[in-house]
Amino acid sequence: QKEVEQNSGPLSVPEGAIASLNCTYSDRGSQSFFWYRQYSGKSPELIMFIYSNGDKEDGRFTAQLNKASQYVSLLIRDSQPSDSATYLCAFVSYNTDKLIFGTGTRLQVFP
Amino acid sequence: DTGVSQNPRHKITKRGQNVTFRCDPISEHNRLYWYRQTLGQGPEFLTYFQNEAQLEKSRLLSDRFSAERPKGSFSTLEIQRTEQGDSAMYLCASSAGPGGAGYGYTFGSGTRLTVV
């Protein structure tokens, strides 16, 4: 079992819709969870992190964490074509300082 | 704050040659990480430093790979006797604190290695 599972996509949504990206993880010692966005040919950039169960909102982005279900998600409201990218889920385990990344979900927002 | 700088941006080398990459982190960041990324995959952890101390190295990393951060500032990653399977994007990242406390990484633009 992979440490972080993400559907590779592509996930296609129309402009203005809500995009929902999901991630499951296997390590129950996971502490913090991160979402990164990576445009084609570019390096990952941090969108947001979450460490408490529940929702965390930042602008059009909402991260949701459910530690009991080992599930983290990212919602993008009012999706724009400029949101088209690969979204990487990552976590930090309790006894280490490294981020473990998933393979990413490719999002396509069409006009 | 000029971000994380990596050099070179691209490197083409012949199989069997040695290559060295450099990473200059954000100046106030004491943590530095090296990752490798191939097409369609997420970044794969290689090693990380806190100041000049190398605290963890991936078990997947062969002994052909070595990294240093001699003065706790810039870091180098060397690959000896390169193989075609080493072809990838090598990413460097830095952070101001531990990931467990919510400090995310800032990534550099990467060095794309092609082994021919």
Short mmCIF file of C-alpha atoms in Angstrom, two decimals:
data_model
loop_
_atom_site.label_atom_id
_atom_site.label_comp_id
_atom_site.label_asym_id
_atom_site.label_seq_id
_atom_site.Cartn_x
_atom_site.Cartn_y
_atom_site.Cartn_z
CA GLN A 1 0.00 0.00 0.00
CA LYS A 2 1.33 3.40 -0.95
CA GLU A 3 1.76 5.90 1.85
CA VAL A 4 -0.31 8.50 0.02
CA GLU A 5 -2.97 7.65 -2.53
CA GLN A 6 -4.36 10.10 -5.04
CA ASN A 7 -6.40 9.57 -8.15
CA SER A 8 -4.13 10.61 -11.03
CA GLY A 9 -7.04 12.07 -13.01
CA PRO A 10 -7.46 14.04 -15.07
CA LEU A 11 -10.32 15.61 -13.21
CA SER A 12 -12.18 17.87 -15.62
CA VAL A 13 -14.51 20.57 -14.33
CA PRO A 14 -16.12 23.55 -16.05
CA GLU A 15 -15.10 27.08 -15.20
CA GLY A 16 -16.91 28.34 -12.12
CA ALA A 17 -17.56 24.88 -10.68
CA ILE A 18 -16.20 23.37 -7.48
CA ALA A 19 -13.25 21.02 -7.96
CA SER A 20 -12.86 18.34 -5.30
CA LEU A 21 -9.50 16.65 -4.92
CA ASN A 22 -9.04 13.72 -2.57
CA CYS A 23 -6.16 12.01 -0.83
CA THR A 24 -5.87 9.08 1.57
CA TYR A 25 -2.87 8.20 3.67
CA SER A 26 -1.78 5.08 5.51
CA ASP A 27 0.38 6.44 8.34
CA ARG A 28 -1.72 7.03 11.45
CA GLY A 29 1.22 8.96 12.90
CA SER A 30 0.83 11.63 10.26
CA GLN A 31 0.86 15.08 11.79
CA SER A 32 0.47 17.77 9.16
CA PHE A 33 -0.96 17.67 5.69
CA PHE A 34 -0.10 19.88 2.78
CA TRP A 35 -1.50 20.66 -0.63
CA TYR A 36 0.86 21.77 -3.37
CA ARG A 37 0.07 22.93 -6.88
CA GLN A 38 2.45 22.11 -9.72
CA TYR A 39 2.11 23.57 -13.18
CA SER A 40 3.57 21.57 -16.03
CA GLY A 41 7.35 21.95 -16.12
CA LYS A 42 7.42 23.96 -12.91
CA SER A 43 8.23 23.17 -9.31
CA PRO A 44 5.56 22.60 -6.64
CA GLU A 45 4.21 25.60 -4.78
CA LEU A 46 2.49 25.46 -1.41
CA ILE A 47 -1.26 26.17 -1.37
CA MET A 48 -2.11 25.38 2.23
CA PHE A 49 -1.59 23.03 5.14
CA ILE A 50 -3.92 21.55 7.74
CA TYR A 51 -3.27 19.62 10.94
CA SER A 52 -6.57 19.65 12.83
CA ASN A 53 -9.66 17.68 11.98
CA GLY A 54 -12.24 19.74 10.15
CA ASP A 55 -12.10 22.43 7.52
CA LYS A 56 -9.63 25.20 6.85
CA GLU A 57 -10.44 27.91 4.36
CA ASP A 58 -8.11 30.25 2.47
CA GLY A 59 -9.72 32.27 -0.27
CA ARG A 60 -11.18 29.94 -2.88
CA PHE A 61 -9.46 26.93 -1.30
CA THR A 62 -10.78 24.75 1.51
CA ALA A 63 -8.82 21.86 2.97
CA GLN A 64 -10.68 19.16 4.87
CA LEU A 65 -9.06 16.65 7.21
CA ASN A 66 -10.55 13.53 8.76
CA LYS A 67 -7.87 11.71 10.74
CA ALA A 68 -10.18 8.85 11.76
CA SER A 69 -10.78 8.05 8.09
CA GLN A 70 -7.21 9.00 7.11
CA TYR A 71 -8.57 11.29 4.46
CA VAL A 72 -7.72 14.80 3.35
CA SER A 73 -9.31 16.78 0.56
CA LEU A 74 -9.01 20.09 -1.21
CA LEU A 75 -11.96 22.00 -2.58
CA ILE A 76 -11.45 24.75 -5.12
CA ARG A 77 -14.45 27.02 -5.49
CA ASP A 78 -15.16 29.06 -8.61
CA SER A 79 -12.56 27.08 -10.55
CA GLN A 80 -10.64 29.03 -13.19
CA PRO A 81 -8.69 27.79 -16.22
CA SER A 82 -5.58 29.08 -14.44
CA ASP A 83 -6.21 26.44 -11.74
CA SER A 84 -5.41 23.73 -14.29
CA ALA A 85 -2.40 21.99 -12.81
CA THR A 86 -1.37 18.90 -10.86
CA TYR A 87 -2.29 18.99 -7.18
CA LEU A 88 0.01 17.11 -4.83
CA CYS A 89 -1.03 15.91 -1.41
CA ALA A 90 1.75 15.47 1.18
CA PHE A 91 2.09 14.68 4.86
CA VAL A 92 4.65 14.77 7.62
CA SER A 93 4.87 11.84 9.97
CA TYR A 94 5.32 12.24 13.71
CA ASN A 95 8.91 11.11 14.02
CA THR A 96 10.38 12.70 10.93
CA ASP A 97 10.64 16.06 9.25
CA LYS A 98 10.23 15.02 5.64
CA LEU A 99 7.20 15.50 3.43
CA ILE A 100 5.88 12.36 1.76
CA PHE A 101 4.12 13.20 -1.49
CA GLY A 102 1.40 11.48 -3.43
CA THR A 103 1.58 11.12 -7.20
CA GLY A 104 -0.77 14.05 -7.71
CA THR A 105 -4.13 14.63 -9.38
CA ARG A 106 -4.23 16.49 -12.66
CA LEU A 107 -7.01 19.07 -12.75
CA GLN A 108 -8.33 20.52 -15.98
CA VAL A 109 -10.70 23.49 -15.84
CA PHE A 110 -12.33 24.15 -19.17
CA PRO A 111 -13.99 27.45 -20.18
CA ASP B 1 14.23 36.96 -0.21
CA THR B 2 15.33 35.65 -3.59
CA GLY B 3 13.81 32.21 -3.19
CA VAL B 4 15.55 28.87 -3.54
CA SER B 5 18.12 28.85 -6.31
CA GLN B 6 19.29 25.73 -8.13
CA ASN B 7 22.07 25.36 -10.64
CA PRO B 8 22.35 24.27 -13.32
CA ARG B 9 18.79 24.31 -14.68
CA HIS B 10 19.58 21.55 -17.14
CA LYS B 11 22.33 18.98 -17.32
CA ILE B 12 22.95 16.41 -20.04
CA THR B 13 25.63 13.87 -19.27
CA LYS B 14 26.89 10.61 -20.61
CA ARG B 15 26.28 7.42 -18.70
CA GLY B 16 29.08 6.78 -16.25
CA GLN B 17 29.98 10.42 -15.70
CA ASN B 18 29.71 12.21 -12.36
CA VAL B 19 27.46 15.23 -11.93
CA THR B 20 27.06 17.78 -9.15
CA PHE B 21 24.12 20.07 -8.51
CA ARG B 22 24.00 23.09 -6.26
CA CYS B 23 21.19 24.50 -4.16
CA ASP B 24 21.10 27.87 -2.38
CA PRO B 25 18.20 27.96 0.07
CA ILE B 26 16.35 30.98 1.37
CA SER B 27 18.87 32.60 3.67
CA GLU B 28 16.99 32.29 6.96
CA HIS B 29 15.88 28.70 6.35
CA ASN B 30 17.87 26.17 8.34
CA ARG B 31 16.28 23.09 6.79
CA LEU B 32 17.17 21.92 3.28
CA TYR B 33 15.72 18.98 1.38
CA TRP B 34 16.54 17.15 -1.83
CA TYR B 35 13.86 15.39 -3.84
CA ARG B 36 13.75 13.65 -7.18
CA GLN B 37 10.75 13.73 -9.49
CA THR B 38 10.05 11.73 -12.61
CA LEU B 39 7.24 12.29 -15.08
CA GLY B 40 3.82 11.50 -13.66
CA GLN B 41 5.13 10.95 -10.15
CA GLY B 42 5.23 13.06 -7.03
CA PRO B 43 8.52 14.26 -5.58
CA GLU B 44 10.47 11.43 -3.97
CA PHE B 45 12.47 12.21 -0.84
CA LEU B 46 16.24 11.80 -1.06
CA THR B 47 17.77 13.49 1.97
CA TYR B 48 17.55 16.47 4.27
CA PHE B 49 19.71 18.70 6.40
CA GLN B 50 19.13 20.78 9.46
CA ASN B 51 21.91 23.36 9.33
CA GLU B 52 25.00 21.35 8.33
CA ALA B 53 23.81 18.04 9.78
CA GLN B 54 22.41 15.45 7.39
CA LEU B 55 19.57 14.04 9.44
CA GLU B 56 17.98 11.53 7.13
CA LYS B 57 18.77 9.78 3.88
CA SER B 58 16.33 7.69 1.88
CA ARG B 59 16.92 3.96 1.94
CA LEU B 60 16.19 4.02 -1.78
CA LEU B 61 19.25 6.18 -2.35
CA SER B 62 22.19 4.20 -3.62
CA ASP B 63 25.71 4.92 -2.45
CA ARG B 64 26.34 6.66 -5.77
CA PHE B 65 24.45 9.63 -4.35
CA SER B 66 25.98 11.96 -1.81
CA ALA B 67 24.92 15.31 -0.47
CA GLU B 68 26.69 17.91 1.60
CA ARG B 69 25.86 21.17 3.29
CA PRO B 70 29.24 22.11 4.70
CA LYS B 71 28.49 25.46 6.32
CA GLY B 72 24.77 25.13 6.78
CA SER B 73 24.08 27.38 3.81
CA PHE B 74 24.23 26.02 0.25
CA SER B 75 24.12 22.32 -0.49
CA THR B 76 25.47 20.08 -3.23
CA LEU B 77 24.14 16.79 -4.51
CA GLU B 78 26.58 14.57 -6.38
CA ILE B 79 25.71 11.53 -8.43
CA GLN B 80 28.62 9.30 -9.34
CA ARG B 81 28.69 6.92 -12.30
CA THR B 82 25.37 8.13 -13.62
CA GLU B 83 22.88 5.67 -15.07
CA GLN B 84 19.99 6.28 -17.44
CA GLY B 85 17.61 5.64 -14.56
CA ASP B 86 18.98 8.72 -12.83
CA SER B 87 17.33 10.92 -15.45
CA ALA B 88 14.84 13.05 -13.52
CA MET B 89 14.15 16.50 -12.14
CA TYR B 90 16.13 17.07 -8.95
CA LEU B 91 14.36 19.46 -6.66
CA CYS B 92 15.75 21.32 -3.69
CA ALA B 93 13.52 22.83 -1.04
CA SER B 94 14.05 24.75 2.16
CA SER B 95 11.96 25.59 5.19
CA ALA B 96 12.21 27.73 8.28
CA GLY B 97 10.97 25.06 10.66
CA PRO B 98 9.69 21.51 10.99
CA GLY B 99 6.94 20.26 8.75
CA GLY B 100 5.14 18.87 11.76
CA ALA B 101 4.66 22.43 12.95
CA GLY B 102 3.14 23.42 9.65
CA TYR B 103 6.21 24.84 7.93
CA GLY B 104 5.84 24.12 4.26
CA TYR B 105 8.66 23.83 1.82
CA THR B 106 9.71 26.42 -0.71
CA PHE B 107 10.99 24.63 -3.77
CA GLY B 108 13.58 25.76 -6.23
CA SER B 109 13.08 25.52 -9.97
CA GLY B 110 14.92 22.23 -10.10
CA THR B 111 17.75 20.76 -12.13
CA ARG B 112 16.68 18.52 -14.98
CA LEU B 113 19.18 15.72 -15.51
CA THR B 114 19.28 13.72 -18.71
CA VAL B 115 21.65 10.77 -18.87
CA VAL B 116 22.37 9.60 -22.42
#
